[in-house]
Amino acid sequence: MSDAEDREQGGNAAYGHKPFKRSRSHFADRITADGRDGWPVEAGRYRLVVSRACPWASRSLVSRRLLGLESALSLAVADPVQDDRSWRFTLDEGGKDPVLGIGYLSEAYDARERGYPGGVSVPAIVDVPTRALVTNDYQQITLDLATEWTVLHRPGAPDLYPEPLRDEIDTVMDGIYRDVNNGVYRAGFAAGQGEYEAAYVDVFRRLDLVSERLAGQRYLVGDTITEADIRLFTTLVRFDAVYHGHFKCNRSKLAEDPVLWAYARDLFQTPGFGDTVDFDHIKRHYYRVQTGINPTGIVPLGPDLSGWRSPHHREQLGGRPFGDGTPPGPVPAGEEVPAQGRP
C-alpha cells in the first residue's frame, strides 16, 4: 500500500472518485546472494520497514518470521495512520526510527533518489549504513527472502518457494493477485457502478475457485505452506474486518465460507502468521486514512475476532505445515503485537 497510489488518486479524499490503478514498484533492485545489483545479502546491513496494516507488507512479516530472519533483518513498524509526508515512525520514542534515525520513510526514498516524483510504499528495505532505500518491490522481496537469503535462514526453515512447484505456485498466485489481492482494491476504490461490479464479480469468482481447491487439500500447492498461502492469507485475514464493509465486497463474509474460514484460521494459528497480525492497525489505517470512502473517519468496533482462535480441524486433511522443517521460535522481544490488536 503506497502513498504513490494516494498521490496518483489525488489524495486520500479522492479514493472512490477516480478509477483505481496500482502503482508499479519504482525501486526494483534486488538483495541477492551474489550481490549482482550491488546489494549482497548481509546480516545486519538492512532494515525492513513495514506497516502492519498493509497486506503487501504483511507478506514480508510472515516470510521473515517463518524463515527465522529476525536477527539478520531488523524491523521498523510505521504508524498505521500516515500523514501527507508518508509513513511515519511516531510509534517510536521521539518520533524517529531508532536504527535509521529518520522520522519518515520518505527520507530514505529521498536519500536514494532526490526529487523522486512517486510515492512512498511499504514494504521497503533500507540500507542501514546509508539510510537509503534499496527496494520497494513488494512482489519480489518475499521471493528473495525465500531463495536468496538462505545462508541466513534459521535451522529448520521451510522452503516457501520449492523449485519443483514454482510454475504451479506462480500460476496460482497470478490469479489470486489479480482477482483477490488487487481485486478487493479495485472494488473498494471503484469510481463507477460498472467498475465496482466487475471487480466484485472477479473477487468472489476467484474465492469460490480457491474454496473448491482447498476443500480437499490443506494448502494451495503441495502439502506444505508456500508463498502462495502467504499471499492469500494476508487478504483473507483482512476480509471481514475491512474488505467486506469498507470495500463493499459483501456477497458473503469469510466466516460464512466453511472452507476458506477454516483455512484462514489454520494459517492464523500457525506460528509466523497470526502473531504478525494487528487488527487494530488494520482497521485504523483503512477507516481513518481512506477518507474518500469513509469521510467520517469512524472506525467500527466489530467484527468479533474471537473466532480466529477456534478449532479449524484442517489437520484432518494431512499436510506438513513446515515440510521437513520446524515451526519458528517465539516472537522476538519488542516485536509482539499489542493486546488491542490481537483476538
Short mmCIF file of C-alpha atoms in Angstrom, two decimals:
data_model
loop_
_atom_site.label_atom_id
_atom_site.label_comp_id
_atom_site.label_asym_id
_atom_site.label_seq_id
_atom_site.Cartn_x
_atom_site.Cartn_y
_atom_site.Cartn_z
CA MET A 1 0.00 0.00 0.00
CA SER A 2 1.60 3.23 -1.02
CA ASP A 3 1.45 6.97 -0.99
CA ALA A 4 2.14 6.73 -4.70
CA GLU A 5 -1.36 5.36 -5.10
CA ASP A 6 -2.60 8.14 -2.85
CA ARG A 7 -0.95 10.87 -4.91
CA GLU A 8 -1.99 9.36 -8.22
CA GLN A 9 -5.56 9.32 -6.95
CA GLY A 10 -5.32 12.95 -5.79
CA GLY A 11 -5.10 12.36 -2.05
CA ASN A 12 -6.98 10.21 0.44
CA ALA A 13 -10.25 12.05 -0.15
CA ALA A 14 -10.13 11.12 -3.85
CA TYR A 15 -10.43 7.38 -3.26
CA GLY A 16 -13.65 6.23 -4.86
CA HIS A 17 -13.77 9.20 -7.24
CA LYS A 18 -11.21 8.11 -9.83
CA PRO A 19 -10.50 4.70 -11.40
CA PHE A 20 -8.05 2.70 -9.30
CA LYS A 21 -4.68 1.76 -10.74
CA ARG A 22 -1.98 0.07 -8.66
CA SER A 23 1.46 1.62 -8.86
CA ARG A 24 4.41 -0.41 -10.05
CA SER A 25 7.42 -0.63 -7.76
CA HIS A 26 9.87 2.03 -8.91
CA PHE A 27 12.86 0.76 -6.96
CA ALA A 28 13.27 -2.84 -8.07
CA ASP A 29 16.87 -3.56 -7.04
CA ARG A 30 17.30 -6.99 -5.53
CA ILE A 31 19.28 -8.09 -2.49
CA THR A 32 20.90 -11.32 -3.65
CA ALA A 33 23.45 -13.90 -2.56
CA ASP A 34 25.88 -12.76 -5.28
CA GLY A 35 25.13 -9.05 -4.88
CA ARG A 36 24.65 -8.60 -8.63
CA ASP A 37 22.61 -5.41 -8.16
CA GLY A 38 25.16 -4.05 -5.70
CA TRP A 39 23.25 -5.26 -2.66
CA PRO A 40 24.66 -8.53 -1.27
CA VAL A 41 22.84 -10.49 1.42
CA GLU A 42 24.47 -9.49 4.69
CA ALA A 43 23.27 -9.91 8.26
CA GLY A 44 22.52 -6.62 9.99
CA ARG A 45 23.02 -4.41 6.95
CA TYR A 46 19.38 -3.87 6.02
CA ARG A 47 16.19 -2.81 7.78
CA LEU A 48 12.72 -3.93 6.74
CA VAL A 49 10.15 -1.16 7.06
CA VAL A 50 6.51 -2.23 7.23
CA SER A 51 3.06 -1.19 8.26
CA ARG A 52 1.14 -3.96 9.98
CA ALA A 53 -1.94 -2.50 8.29
CA CYS A 54 -0.72 -3.21 4.77
CA PRO A 55 -1.31 -6.65 3.21
CA TRP A 56 1.70 -6.31 0.90
CA ALA A 57 3.98 -5.51 3.85
CA SER A 58 2.41 -8.29 5.89
CA ARG A 59 3.73 -10.81 3.37
CA SER A 60 7.27 -9.84 4.29
CA LEU A 61 6.46 -10.02 8.01
CA VAL A 62 5.21 -13.59 7.69
CA SER A 63 8.12 -14.68 5.49
CA ARG A 64 10.68 -13.14 7.80
CA ARG A 65 9.18 -14.99 10.80
CA LEU A 66 8.85 -18.35 9.06
CA LEU A 67 12.42 -18.20 7.75
CA GLY A 68 13.87 -17.02 11.05
CA LEU A 69 15.44 -13.86 9.65
CA GLU A 70 14.58 -11.65 12.61
CA SER A 71 18.16 -11.32 13.83
CA ALA A 72 19.56 -10.82 10.32
CA LEU A 73 16.99 -8.32 9.01
CA SER A 74 15.83 -5.81 11.60
CA LEU A 75 12.29 -4.46 11.65
CA ALA A 76 10.76 -0.99 11.70
CA VAL A 77 6.98 -0.68 12.13
CA ALA A 78 5.35 2.51 10.90
CA ASP A 79 2.29 4.21 12.34
CA PRO A 80 -0.81 2.83 10.57
CA VAL A 81 -2.12 6.37 10.08
CA GLN A 82 0.26 8.25 7.83
CA ASP A 83 0.21 11.96 7.14
CA ASP A 84 0.97 13.99 3.99
CA ARG A 85 4.69 13.23 4.30
CA SER A 86 4.22 9.47 4.15
CA TRP A 87 4.60 6.60 6.57
CA ARG A 88 5.94 7.93 9.86
CA PHE A 89 7.74 6.47 12.86
CA THR A 90 5.55 8.03 15.54
CA LEU A 91 5.27 4.68 17.33
CA ASP A 92 8.94 5.04 18.31
CA GLU A 93 10.29 7.21 21.09
CA GLY A 94 10.90 10.73 19.86
CA GLY A 95 9.07 10.02 16.61
CA LYS A 96 12.17 8.61 14.92
CA ASP A 97 13.19 5.12 13.96
CA PRO A 98 15.89 4.14 16.49
CA VAL A 99 18.14 2.49 13.88
CA LEU A 100 17.74 4.74 10.85
CA GLY A 101 17.30 7.95 12.83
CA ILE A 102 14.56 9.22 10.49
CA GLY A 103 11.04 10.35 11.22
CA TYR A 104 9.52 9.48 7.86
CA LEU A 105 10.13 6.66 5.40
CA SER A 106 10.19 9.33 2.68
CA GLU A 107 13.61 10.38 3.98
CA ALA A 108 15.03 7.00 2.92
CA TYR A 109 13.43 7.45 -0.51
CA ASP A 110 14.96 10.94 -0.80
CA ALA A 111 18.37 9.53 0.18
CA ARG A 112 18.10 7.13 -2.73
CA GLU A 113 16.65 9.46 -5.36
CA ARG A 114 16.21 13.16 -4.69
CA GLY A 115 13.09 14.54 -6.31
CA TYR A 116 11.55 11.13 -6.98
CA PRO A 117 8.03 12.06 -8.19
CA GLY A 118 6.23 8.94 -7.00
CA GLY A 119 5.03 7.94 -3.58
CA VAL A 120 6.35 6.10 -0.58
CA SER A 121 5.31 2.49 -0.19
CA VAL A 122 5.77 -0.40 2.20
CA PRO A 123 7.29 -2.91 2.44
CA ALA A 124 10.61 -1.20 1.91
CA ILE A 125 14.11 -2.41 2.64
CA VAL A 126 16.58 0.29 3.63
CA ASP A 127 20.38 0.15 3.67
CA VAL A 128 21.28 0.97 7.26
CA PRO A 129 24.76 2.49 6.65
CA THR A 130 23.49 4.99 4.07
CA ARG A 131 19.85 5.22 5.28
CA ALA A 132 18.86 4.94 1.62
CA LEU A 133 16.09 2.83 0.16
CA VAL A 134 17.19 -0.37 -1.58
CA THR A 135 13.90 -1.79 -2.83
CA ASN A 136 10.14 -1.40 -2.56
CA ASP A 137 9.36 -4.29 -4.91
CA TYR A 138 6.73 -5.99 -2.77
CA GLN A 139 6.26 -8.84 -5.26
CA GLN A 140 9.96 -9.77 -5.32
CA ILE A 141 11.02 -9.10 -1.73
CA THR A 142 9.45 -12.23 -0.25
CA LEU A 143 10.64 -14.44 -3.10
CA ASP A 144 14.19 -13.23 -2.49
CA LEU A 145 13.90 -13.75 1.27
CA ALA A 146 13.00 -17.36 0.50
CA THR A 147 15.60 -18.06 -2.19
CA GLU A 148 18.48 -15.57 -1.89
CA TRP A 149 18.78 -15.25 1.88
CA THR A 150 19.13 -18.99 2.53
CA VAL A 151 22.54 -18.69 4.17
CA LEU A 152 20.85 -16.69 6.95
CA HIS A 153 17.76 -18.86 7.36
CA ARG A 154 17.20 -20.47 10.74
CA PRO A 155 17.80 -24.21 11.10
CA GLY A 156 14.55 -25.91 10.10
CA ALA A 157 13.30 -23.05 7.95
CA PRO A 158 10.65 -24.18 5.45
CA ASP A 159 11.12 -23.98 1.69
CA LEU A 160 8.46 -21.42 0.81
CA TYR A 161 9.17 -21.46 -2.93
CA PRO A 162 10.20 -25.05 -3.76
CA GLU A 163 11.69 -25.26 -7.21
CA PRO A 164 9.67 -28.26 -8.46
CA LEU A 165 6.42 -26.42 -7.66
CA ARG A 166 7.31 -22.91 -8.80
CA ASP A 167 5.35 -22.98 -12.05
CA GLU A 168 2.20 -24.08 -10.25
CA ILE A 169 2.78 -21.62 -7.41
CA ASP A 170 3.24 -18.78 -9.91
CA THR A 171 0.05 -19.70 -11.76
CA VAL A 172 -1.99 -19.88 -8.57
CA MET A 173 -0.52 -16.63 -7.27
CA ASP A 174 -1.22 -14.82 -10.53
CA GLY A 175 -4.95 -15.46 -10.34
CA ILE A 176 -5.10 -14.68 -6.63
CA TYR A 177 -3.18 -11.44 -7.08
CA ARG A 178 -5.30 -10.23 -9.99
CA ASP A 179 -8.73 -11.12 -8.64
CA VAL A 180 -8.35 -11.21 -4.86
CA ASN A 181 -5.30 -9.30 -3.55
CA ASN A 182 -5.78 -6.49 -6.04
CA GLY A 183 -9.44 -7.20 -6.79
CA VAL A 184 -10.67 -6.01 -3.40
CA TYR A 185 -8.94 -2.68 -4.03
CA ARG A 186 -10.47 -2.37 -7.48
CA ALA A 187 -13.87 -2.88 -5.90
CA GLY A 188 -13.24 -0.60 -2.94
CA PHE A 189 -11.78 2.28 -4.95
CA ALA A 190 -14.12 1.95 -7.94
CA ALA A 191 -15.31 5.27 -9.33
CA GLY A 192 -18.39 3.87 -11.02
CA GLN A 193 -21.01 1.15 -10.66
CA GLY A 194 -19.82 -0.91 -13.61
CA GLU A 195 -16.20 -0.80 -12.49
CA TYR A 196 -17.20 -1.87 -9.00
CA GLU A 197 -19.44 -4.70 -10.17
CA ALA A 198 -16.77 -6.13 -12.47
CA ALA A 199 -14.23 -6.18 -9.63
CA TYR A 200 -16.78 -7.63 -7.19
CA VAL A 201 -17.56 -10.47 -9.59
CA ASP A 202 -13.83 -11.20 -10.03
CA VAL A 203 -13.24 -11.30 -6.27
CA PHE A 204 -15.94 -13.82 -5.49
CA ARG A 205 -15.43 -15.90 -8.62
CA ARG A 206 -11.82 -16.42 -7.62
CA LEU A 207 -12.63 -17.01 -3.95
CA ASP A 208 -15.12 -19.68 -4.99
CA LEU A 209 -12.47 -21.37 -7.12
CA VAL A 210 -9.95 -21.22 -4.29
CA SER A 211 -12.52 -22.61 -1.87
CA GLU A 212 -13.13 -25.56 -4.21
CA ARG A 213 -9.38 -26.14 -4.48
CA LEU A 214 -8.89 -26.10 -0.72
CA ALA A 215 -11.85 -28.34 0.07
CA GLY A 216 -9.68 -31.42 -0.40
CA GLN A 217 -6.17 -30.17 0.35
CA ARG A 218 -4.76 -28.28 3.28
CA TYR A 219 -2.59 -25.81 1.35
CA LEU A 220 -2.77 -24.19 -2.05
CA VAL A 221 0.14 -26.01 -3.71
CA GLY A 222 1.61 -29.27 -2.48
CA ASP A 223 1.28 -30.41 1.11
CA THR A 224 3.26 -27.61 2.79
CA ILE A 225 2.95 -23.87 3.28
CA THR A 226 4.30 -21.91 0.32
CA GLU A 227 4.49 -18.33 -0.86
CA ALA A 228 1.02 -18.78 -2.39
CA ASP A 229 -0.54 -19.37 1.04
CA ILE A 230 1.18 -16.31 2.47
CA ARG A 231 -0.17 -14.10 -0.30
CA LEU A 232 -3.73 -15.35 0.04
CA PHE A 233 -3.68 -15.21 3.85
CA THR A 234 -2.86 -11.50 4.06
CA THR A 235 -6.04 -10.65 2.14
CA LEU A 236 -8.25 -13.21 3.87
CA VAL A 237 -7.24 -12.04 7.34
CA ARG A 238 -8.43 -8.51 6.45
CA PHE A 239 -11.58 -9.58 4.65
CA ASP A 240 -14.27 -9.36 7.30
CA ALA A 241 -12.57 -6.52 9.18
CA VAL A 242 -12.29 -4.12 6.23
CA TYR A 243 -12.95 -5.50 2.75
CA HIS A 244 -16.47 -6.81 3.39
CA GLY A 245 -17.84 -3.45 4.55
CA HIS A 246 -15.34 -0.73 3.73
CA PHE A 247 -14.61 -2.05 0.22
CA LYS A 248 -18.19 -3.29 -0.38
CA CYS A 249 -17.06 -6.89 -1.05
CA ASN A 250 -20.19 -8.01 0.75
CA ARG A 251 -21.64 -11.01 -1.05
CA SER A 252 -20.54 -13.02 1.94
CA LYS A 253 -18.13 -12.83 4.81
CA LEU A 254 -15.05 -15.01 5.06
CA ALA A 255 -16.62 -16.57 8.15
CA GLU A 256 -19.55 -17.72 6.01
CA ASP A 257 -17.40 -19.90 3.75
CA PRO A 258 -16.63 -23.03 5.79
CA VAL A 259 -13.57 -23.98 3.73
CA LEU A 260 -11.89 -20.57 3.48
CA TRP A 261 -12.71 -19.70 7.08
CA ALA A 262 -11.16 -22.94 8.35
CA TYR A 263 -8.14 -22.49 6.04
CA ALA A 264 -7.57 -18.92 7.23
CA ARG A 265 -7.87 -19.98 10.89
CA ASP A 266 -5.44 -22.83 10.29
CA LEU A 267 -2.83 -20.40 8.99
CA PHE A 268 -3.62 -17.77 11.64
CA GLN A 269 -2.95 -20.32 14.36
CA THR A 270 0.31 -21.41 12.71
CA PRO A 271 3.37 -19.72 14.29
CA GLY A 272 4.57 -16.95 11.98
CA PHE A 273 1.13 -15.96 10.66
CA GLY A 274 -1.30 -14.77 13.32
CA ASP A 275 1.47 -13.49 15.56
CA THR A 276 2.25 -10.82 12.93
CA VAL A 277 -1.37 -9.60 12.54
CA ASP A 278 -2.52 -6.39 14.24
CA PHE A 279 -6.26 -5.90 13.72
CA ASP A 280 -6.12 -2.52 15.47
CA HIS A 281 -3.59 -1.21 12.95
CA ILE A 282 -5.53 -2.73 10.06
CA LYS A 283 -8.84 -1.10 10.95
CA ARG A 284 -7.42 2.28 11.93
CA HIS A 285 -5.50 2.56 8.67
CA TYR A 286 -8.29 1.69 6.28
CA TYR A 287 -11.08 3.56 8.02
CA ARG A 288 -9.15 6.66 9.09
CA VAL A 289 -6.82 7.17 6.12
CA GLN A 290 -9.14 6.40 3.18
CA THR A 291 -11.46 9.33 3.77
CA GLY A 292 -12.75 9.31 0.20
CA ILE A 293 -14.56 6.09 1.11
CA ASN A 294 -15.14 6.74 4.81
CA PRO A 295 -15.31 10.54 5.19
CA THR A 296 -16.27 10.45 8.88
CA GLY A 297 -13.14 8.52 9.81
CA ILE A 298 -15.18 6.39 12.23
CA VAL A 299 -13.52 3.06 12.96
CA PRO A 300 -16.06 0.26 13.53
CA LEU A 301 -15.87 -1.72 16.74
CA GLY A 302 -16.51 -5.08 15.05
CA PRO A 303 -16.24 -7.70 13.88
CA ASP A 304 -15.89 -10.12 16.76
CA LEU A 305 -12.37 -11.55 16.45
CA SER A 306 -12.68 -14.42 18.91
CA GLY A 307 -13.40 -16.94 16.16
CA TRP A 308 -9.83 -16.72 14.90
CA ARG A 309 -8.78 -18.91 17.84
CA SER A 310 -11.49 -21.55 17.37
CA PRO A 311 -10.66 -25.11 16.19
CA HIS A 312 -10.33 -25.48 12.42
CA HIS A 313 -9.84 -29.26 12.01
CA ARG A 314 -7.81 -28.76 8.82
CA GLU A 315 -5.14 -31.10 10.15
CA GLN A 316 -7.51 -33.92 9.15
CA LEU A 317 -6.52 -33.20 5.53
CA GLY A 318 -2.93 -34.11 6.32
CA GLY A 319 -0.17 -31.89 5.08
CA ARG A 320 3.02 -30.84 6.80
CA PRO A 321 2.99 -27.11 7.52
CA PHE A 322 6.78 -26.71 7.54
CA GLY A 323 7.69 -29.69 5.36
CA ASP A 324 10.84 -31.27 6.72
CA GLY A 325 11.44 -28.17 8.83
CA THR A 326 10.16 -26.90 12.15
CA PRO A 327 7.98 -24.03 13.42
CA PRO A 328 9.64 -20.67 14.09
CA GLY A 329 10.52 -19.78 17.65
CA PRO A 330 8.80 -17.19 19.84
CA VAL A 331 8.24 -13.67 18.56
CA PRO A 332 11.34 -11.62 19.41
CA ALA A 333 11.07 -9.20 22.31
CA GLY A 334 9.79 -5.84 21.16
CA GLU A 335 8.04 -7.24 18.08
CA GLU A 336 4.93 -8.56 19.79
CA VAL A 337 1.56 -7.32 18.53
CA PRO A 338 -0.04 -5.21 21.31
CA ALA A 339 -3.02 -6.72 23.12
CA GLN A 340 -5.52 -4.37 21.45
CA GLY A 341 -4.56 -5.75 18.04
CA ARG A 342 -5.00 -9.45 18.90
CA PRO A 343 -8.15 -11.60 19.05
#
